């Protein structure tokens, strides 16, 4: 299995809702990432988990809460989002979090989130 | 603030023509430079990860070069095909920020049949 699977593919939520985005990989990668991408802008790093521990939080508002239950799963819990949080949320993984050398990141196809 | 710039923003090329585009990045603290191809509604796919100054990598009709001293990389596509239509992203990875790659805004390539 050489894929990163993200669910759901699309999500519409109200500003008072609580929802979760899920990401799964079975490649034995020990680093996993959440990126946010707005239209015509580059993906922006939100969080990095390395060996199931949060190693980077790019000053993301607390309404986004990451969770890494095990080495294959990464969740992003969403609560009280704003319309400006509407974006494509990408998950990625890499062999480890010490620099990706010759391997690069493996990305999922993303969750398109709309906050109404 | 680390700046990764790609040019042009978009490019329209006739099928069969060759093309190239540029990624510029900080020349200090360099660790690796990544290239990804991102087709609409699909996942970004890693093309190359380059670490050595002067390195050239090739994958079929696509190749890339790297100049870490002056901070630029070129991506070349030879004999463009419709399936090459995609956004091509480069990303800079620095030593002091390993596992934190900074993306450029991408070059959107369209191939005209």
GROMACS .gro file of C-alpha atoms in nm:
model
  229
    1UNK     CA    1   0.000   0.000   0.000
    2UNK     CA    2   0.166   0.323  -0.115
    3UNK     CA    3  -0.119   0.563  -0.047
    4UNK     CA    4  -0.233   0.819   0.202
    5UNK     CA    5  -0.612   0.801   0.239
    6UNK     CA    6  -0.813   1.100   0.355
    7UNK     CA    7  -1.180   1.104   0.453
    8UNK     CA    8  -1.414   1.263   0.388
    9UNK     CA    9  -1.334   1.406   0.044
   10UNK     CA   10  -1.582   1.691   0.094
   11UNK     CA   11  -1.725   1.840   0.412
   12UNK     CA   12  -1.970   2.123   0.469
   13UNK     CA   13  -2.007   2.232   0.830
   14UNK     CA   14  -2.170   2.510   1.025
   15UNK     CA   15  -1.976   2.738   1.254
   16UNK     CA   16  -2.112   2.564   1.565
   17UNK     CA   17  -2.047   2.209   1.444
   18UNK     CA   18  -1.776   1.968   1.558
   19UNK     CA   19  -1.628   1.745   1.290
   20UNK     CA   20  -1.310   1.546   1.229
   21UNK     CA   21  -1.089   1.487   0.929
   22UNK     CA   22  -0.913   1.154   0.906
   23UNK     CA   23  -0.589   1.046   0.745
   24UNK     CA   24  -0.445   0.695   0.722
   25UNK     CA   25  -0.126   0.541   0.581
   26UNK     CA   26   0.016   0.189   0.598
   27UNK     CA   27   0.363   0.253   0.456
   28UNK     CA   28   0.535   0.247   0.796
   29UNK     CA   29   0.600   0.621   0.773
   30UNK     CA   30   0.677   0.775   1.112
   31UNK     CA   31   0.607   1.141   1.029
   32UNK     CA   32   0.265   1.278   0.935
   33UNK     CA   33   0.159   1.629   0.843
   34UNK     CA   34  -0.147   1.851   0.804
   35UNK     CA   35  -0.139   2.126   0.540
   36UNK     CA   36  -0.401   2.387   0.455
   37UNK     CA   37  -0.432   2.514   0.100
   38UNK     CA   38  -0.640   2.810  -0.015
   39UNK     CA   39  -0.710   2.865  -0.384
   40UNK     CA   40  -0.406   2.975  -0.588
   41UNK     CA   41  -0.185   2.976  -0.277
   42UNK     CA   42   0.084   2.728  -0.176
   43UNK     CA   43   0.003   2.459   0.083
   44UNK     CA   44   0.078   2.593   0.432
   45UNK     CA   45   0.204   2.366   0.709
   46UNK     CA   46  -0.021   2.336   1.014
   47UNK     CA   47   0.109   2.045   1.222
   48UNK     CA   48   0.382   1.780   1.215
   49UNK     CA   49   0.374   1.456   1.410
   50UNK     CA   50   0.698   1.264   1.439
   51UNK     CA   51   0.688   0.918   1.599
   52UNK     CA   52   0.335   0.994   1.717
   53UNK     CA   53   0.440   1.308   1.904
   54UNK     CA   54   0.346   1.659   1.798
   55UNK     CA   55   0.674   1.816   1.690
   56UNK     CA   56   0.559   2.129   1.505
   57UNK     CA   57   0.251   2.346   1.555
   58UNK     CA   58   0.262   2.646   1.325
   59UNK     CA   59   0.067   2.874   1.559
   60UNK     CA   60  -0.260   2.724   1.443
   61UNK     CA   61  -0.576   2.848   1.623
   62UNK     CA   62  -0.705   2.614   1.892
   63UNK     CA   63  -1.026   2.551   1.696
   64UNK     CA   64  -0.805   2.303   1.504
   65UNK     CA   65  -0.694   2.015   1.725
   66UNK     CA   66  -0.470   1.740   1.585
   67UNK     CA   67  -0.452   1.388   1.720
   68UNK     CA   68  -0.228   1.093   1.632
   69UNK     CA   69  -0.382   0.780   1.790
   70UNK     CA   70  -0.116   0.551   1.639
   71UNK     CA   71   0.157   0.552   1.377
   72UNK     CA   72  -0.091   0.493   1.091
   73UNK     CA   73  -0.362   0.744   1.178
   74UNK     CA   74  -0.382   1.120   1.198
   75UNK     CA   75  -0.697   1.314   1.283
   76UNK     CA   76  -0.780   1.682   1.272
   77UNK     CA   77  -1.067   1.779   1.502
   78UNK     CA   78  -1.258   2.089   1.404
   79UNK     CA   79  -1.473   2.303   1.633
   80UNK     CA   80  -1.625   2.650   1.601
   81UNK     CA   81  -1.463   2.717   1.265
   82UNK     CA   82  -1.499   3.040   1.071
   83UNK     CA   83  -1.591   3.080   0.703
   84UNK     CA   84  -1.228   3.185   0.632
   85UNK     CA   85  -1.121   2.835   0.739
   86UNK     CA   86  -1.278   2.699   0.421
   87UNK     CA   87  -0.992   2.541   0.228
   88UNK     CA   88  -0.842   2.214   0.105
   89UNK     CA   89  -0.684   2.023   0.394
   90UNK     CA   90  -0.405   1.794   0.286
   91UNK     CA   91  -0.247   1.515   0.486
   92UNK     CA   92   0.101   1.385   0.404
   93UNK     CA   93   0.347   1.135   0.543
   94UNK     CA   94   0.720   1.071   0.513
   95UNK     CA   95   0.962   0.805   0.632
   96UNK     CA   96   1.064   1.010   0.933
   97UNK     CA   97   1.055   1.370   1.052
   98UNK     CA   98   1.430   1.427   1.031
   99UNK     CA   99   1.434   1.553   0.676
  100UNK     CA  100   1.296   1.374   0.380
  101UNK     CA  101   1.619   1.313   0.181
  102UNK     CA  102   1.546   1.119  -0.134
  103UNK     CA  103   1.194   1.011  -0.062
  104UNK     CA  104   0.974   1.317  -0.049
  105UNK     CA  105   0.628   1.330   0.099
  106UNK     CA  106   0.334   1.109   0.009
  107UNK     CA  107   0.017   1.316   0.000
  108UNK     CA  108  -0.349   1.232   0.029
  109UNK     CA  109  -0.595   1.388  -0.216
  110UNK     CA  110  -0.732   1.619   0.051
  111UNK     CA  111  -1.059   1.712   0.218
  112UNK     CA  112  -1.239   2.010   0.064
  113UNK     CA  113  -1.389   2.191   0.366
  114UNK     CA  114  -1.658   2.456   0.343
  115UNK     CA  115  -1.764   2.641   0.658
  116UNK     CA  116  -2.106   2.806   0.634
  117UNK     CA  117   1.060   3.476   0.624
  118UNK     CA  118   1.159   3.207   0.376
  119UNK     CA  119   1.052   3.282   0.020
  120UNK     CA  120   1.010   3.018  -0.247
  121UNK     CA  121   0.917   3.167  -0.584
  122UNK     CA  122   0.806   2.987  -0.897
  123UNK     CA  123   0.778   3.129  -1.244
  124UNK     CA  124   0.584   3.152  -1.457
  125UNK     CA  125   0.254   3.122  -1.268
  126UNK     CA  126   0.093   2.954  -1.567
  127UNK     CA  127   0.205   2.824  -1.902
  128UNK     CA  128   0.026   2.705  -2.215
  129UNK     CA  129   0.232   2.479  -2.440
  130UNK     CA  130   0.157   2.302  -2.768
  131UNK     CA  131   0.166   1.923  -2.755
  132UNK     CA  132   0.508   1.800  -2.859
  133UNK     CA  133   0.691   2.116  -2.754
  134UNK     CA  134   0.944   2.118  -2.475
  135UNK     CA  135   0.915   2.357  -2.182
  136UNK     CA  136   1.080   2.453  -1.857
  137UNK     CA  137   1.007   2.655  -1.548
  138UNK     CA  138   1.192   2.789  -1.249
  139UNK     CA  139   1.196   2.763  -0.874
  140UNK     CA  140   1.404   3.005  -0.666
  141UNK     CA  141   1.474   2.950  -0.299
  142UNK     CA  142   1.704   3.071  -0.019
  143UNK     CA  143   2.068   2.982  -0.089
  144UNK     CA  144   2.157   2.951   0.279
  145UNK     CA  145   2.068   2.668   0.518
  146UNK     CA  146   1.985   2.442   0.222
  147UNK     CA  147   1.894   2.078   0.291
  148UNK     CA  148   1.674   1.962   0.001
  149UNK     CA  149   1.458   2.085  -0.285
  150UNK     CA  150   1.143   1.892  -0.376
  151UNK     CA  151   0.939   1.890  -0.697
  152UNK     CA  152   0.579   1.767  -0.700
  153UNK     CA  153   0.323   1.725  -0.979
  154UNK     CA  154  -0.037   1.794  -0.879
  155UNK     CA  155  -0.314   1.697  -1.118
  156UNK     CA  156  -0.664   1.830  -1.055
  157UNK     CA  157  -0.862   1.622  -0.802
  158UNK     CA  158  -0.560   1.401  -0.729
  159UNK     CA  159  -0.282   1.394  -0.469
  160UNK     CA  160   0.041   1.586  -0.520
  161UNK     CA  161   0.296   1.330  -0.643
  162UNK     CA  162   0.667   1.352  -0.561
  163UNK     CA  163   0.880   1.384  -0.876
  164UNK     CA  164   1.224   1.457  -0.735
  165UNK     CA  165   1.400   1.536  -0.408
  166UNK     CA  166   1.736   1.694  -0.478
  167UNK     CA  167   2.011   1.757  -0.225
  168UNK     CA  168   2.343   1.807  -0.408
  169UNK     CA  169   2.453   2.125  -0.585
  170UNK     CA  170   2.483   2.056  -0.957
  171UNK     CA  171   2.263   1.748  -0.936
  172UNK     CA  172   2.042   1.655  -1.227
  173UNK     CA  173   1.758   1.405  -1.196
  174UNK     CA  174   1.546   1.248  -1.467
  175UNK     CA  175   1.215   1.060  -1.476
  176UNK     CA  176   1.104   0.975  -1.828
  177UNK     CA  177   1.059   1.301  -2.019
  178UNK     CA  178   1.091   1.515  -1.706
  179UNK     CA  179   1.422   1.629  -1.564
  180UNK     CA  180   1.537   1.879  -1.303
  181UNK     CA  181   1.859   2.062  -1.221
  182UNK     CA  182   1.973   2.219  -0.896
  183UNK     CA  183   2.198   2.515  -0.814
  184UNK     CA  184   2.215   2.557  -0.437
  185UNK     CA  185   2.479   2.833  -0.446
  186UNK     CA  186   2.253   3.071  -0.635
  187UNK     CA  187   1.926   2.922  -0.511
  188UNK     CA  188   1.742   2.798  -0.817
  189UNK     CA  189   1.614   2.480  -0.977
  190UNK     CA  190   1.477   2.423  -1.326
  191UNK     CA  191   1.220   2.162  -1.425
  192UNK     CA  192   1.224   2.054  -1.791
  193UNK     CA  193   0.958   1.862  -1.980
  194UNK     CA  194   1.060   1.725  -2.318
  195UNK     CA  195   0.796   1.663  -2.585
  196UNK     CA  196   0.494   1.771  -2.375
  197UNK     CA  197   0.191   1.542  -2.375
  198UNK     CA  198  -0.168   1.620  -2.261
  199UNK     CA  199  -0.112   1.407  -1.950
  200UNK     CA  200   0.161   1.651  -1.841
  201UNK     CA  201  -0.109   1.911  -1.771
  202UNK     CA  202  -0.086   1.975  -1.397
  203UNK     CA  203   0.041   2.220  -1.139
  204UNK     CA  204   0.411   2.173  -1.063
  205UNK     CA  205   0.511   2.268  -0.709
  206UNK     CA  206   0.858   2.306  -0.572
  207UNK     CA  207   0.934   2.304  -0.200
  208UNK     CA  208   1.240   2.409   0.000
  209UNK     CA  209   1.362   2.219   0.304
  210UNK     CA  210   1.622   2.388   0.526
  211UNK     CA  211   1.864   2.230   0.776
  212UNK     CA  212   1.731   2.423   1.068
  213UNK     CA  213   1.373   2.341   0.978
  214UNK     CA  214   1.394   1.977   0.871
  215UNK     CA  215   1.049   1.821   0.822
  216UNK     CA  216   0.908   2.168   0.754
  217UNK     CA  217   0.906   2.219   0.378
  218UNK     CA  218   0.803   2.555   0.233
  219UNK     CA  219   0.610   2.540  -0.093
  220UNK     CA  220   0.611   2.778  -0.386
  221UNK     CA  221   0.280   2.878  -0.542
  222UNK     CA  222   0.330   2.645  -0.836
  223UNK     CA  223   0.339   2.667  -1.214
  224UNK     CA  224   0.010   2.567  -1.379
  225UNK     CA  225   0.091   2.389  -1.705
  226UNK     CA  226  -0.168   2.330  -1.979
  227UNK     CA  227  -0.086   2.130  -2.288
  228UNK     CA  228  -0.281   2.215  -2.605
  229UNK     CA  229  -0.348   1.912  -2.828
   0.00000   0.00000   0.00000
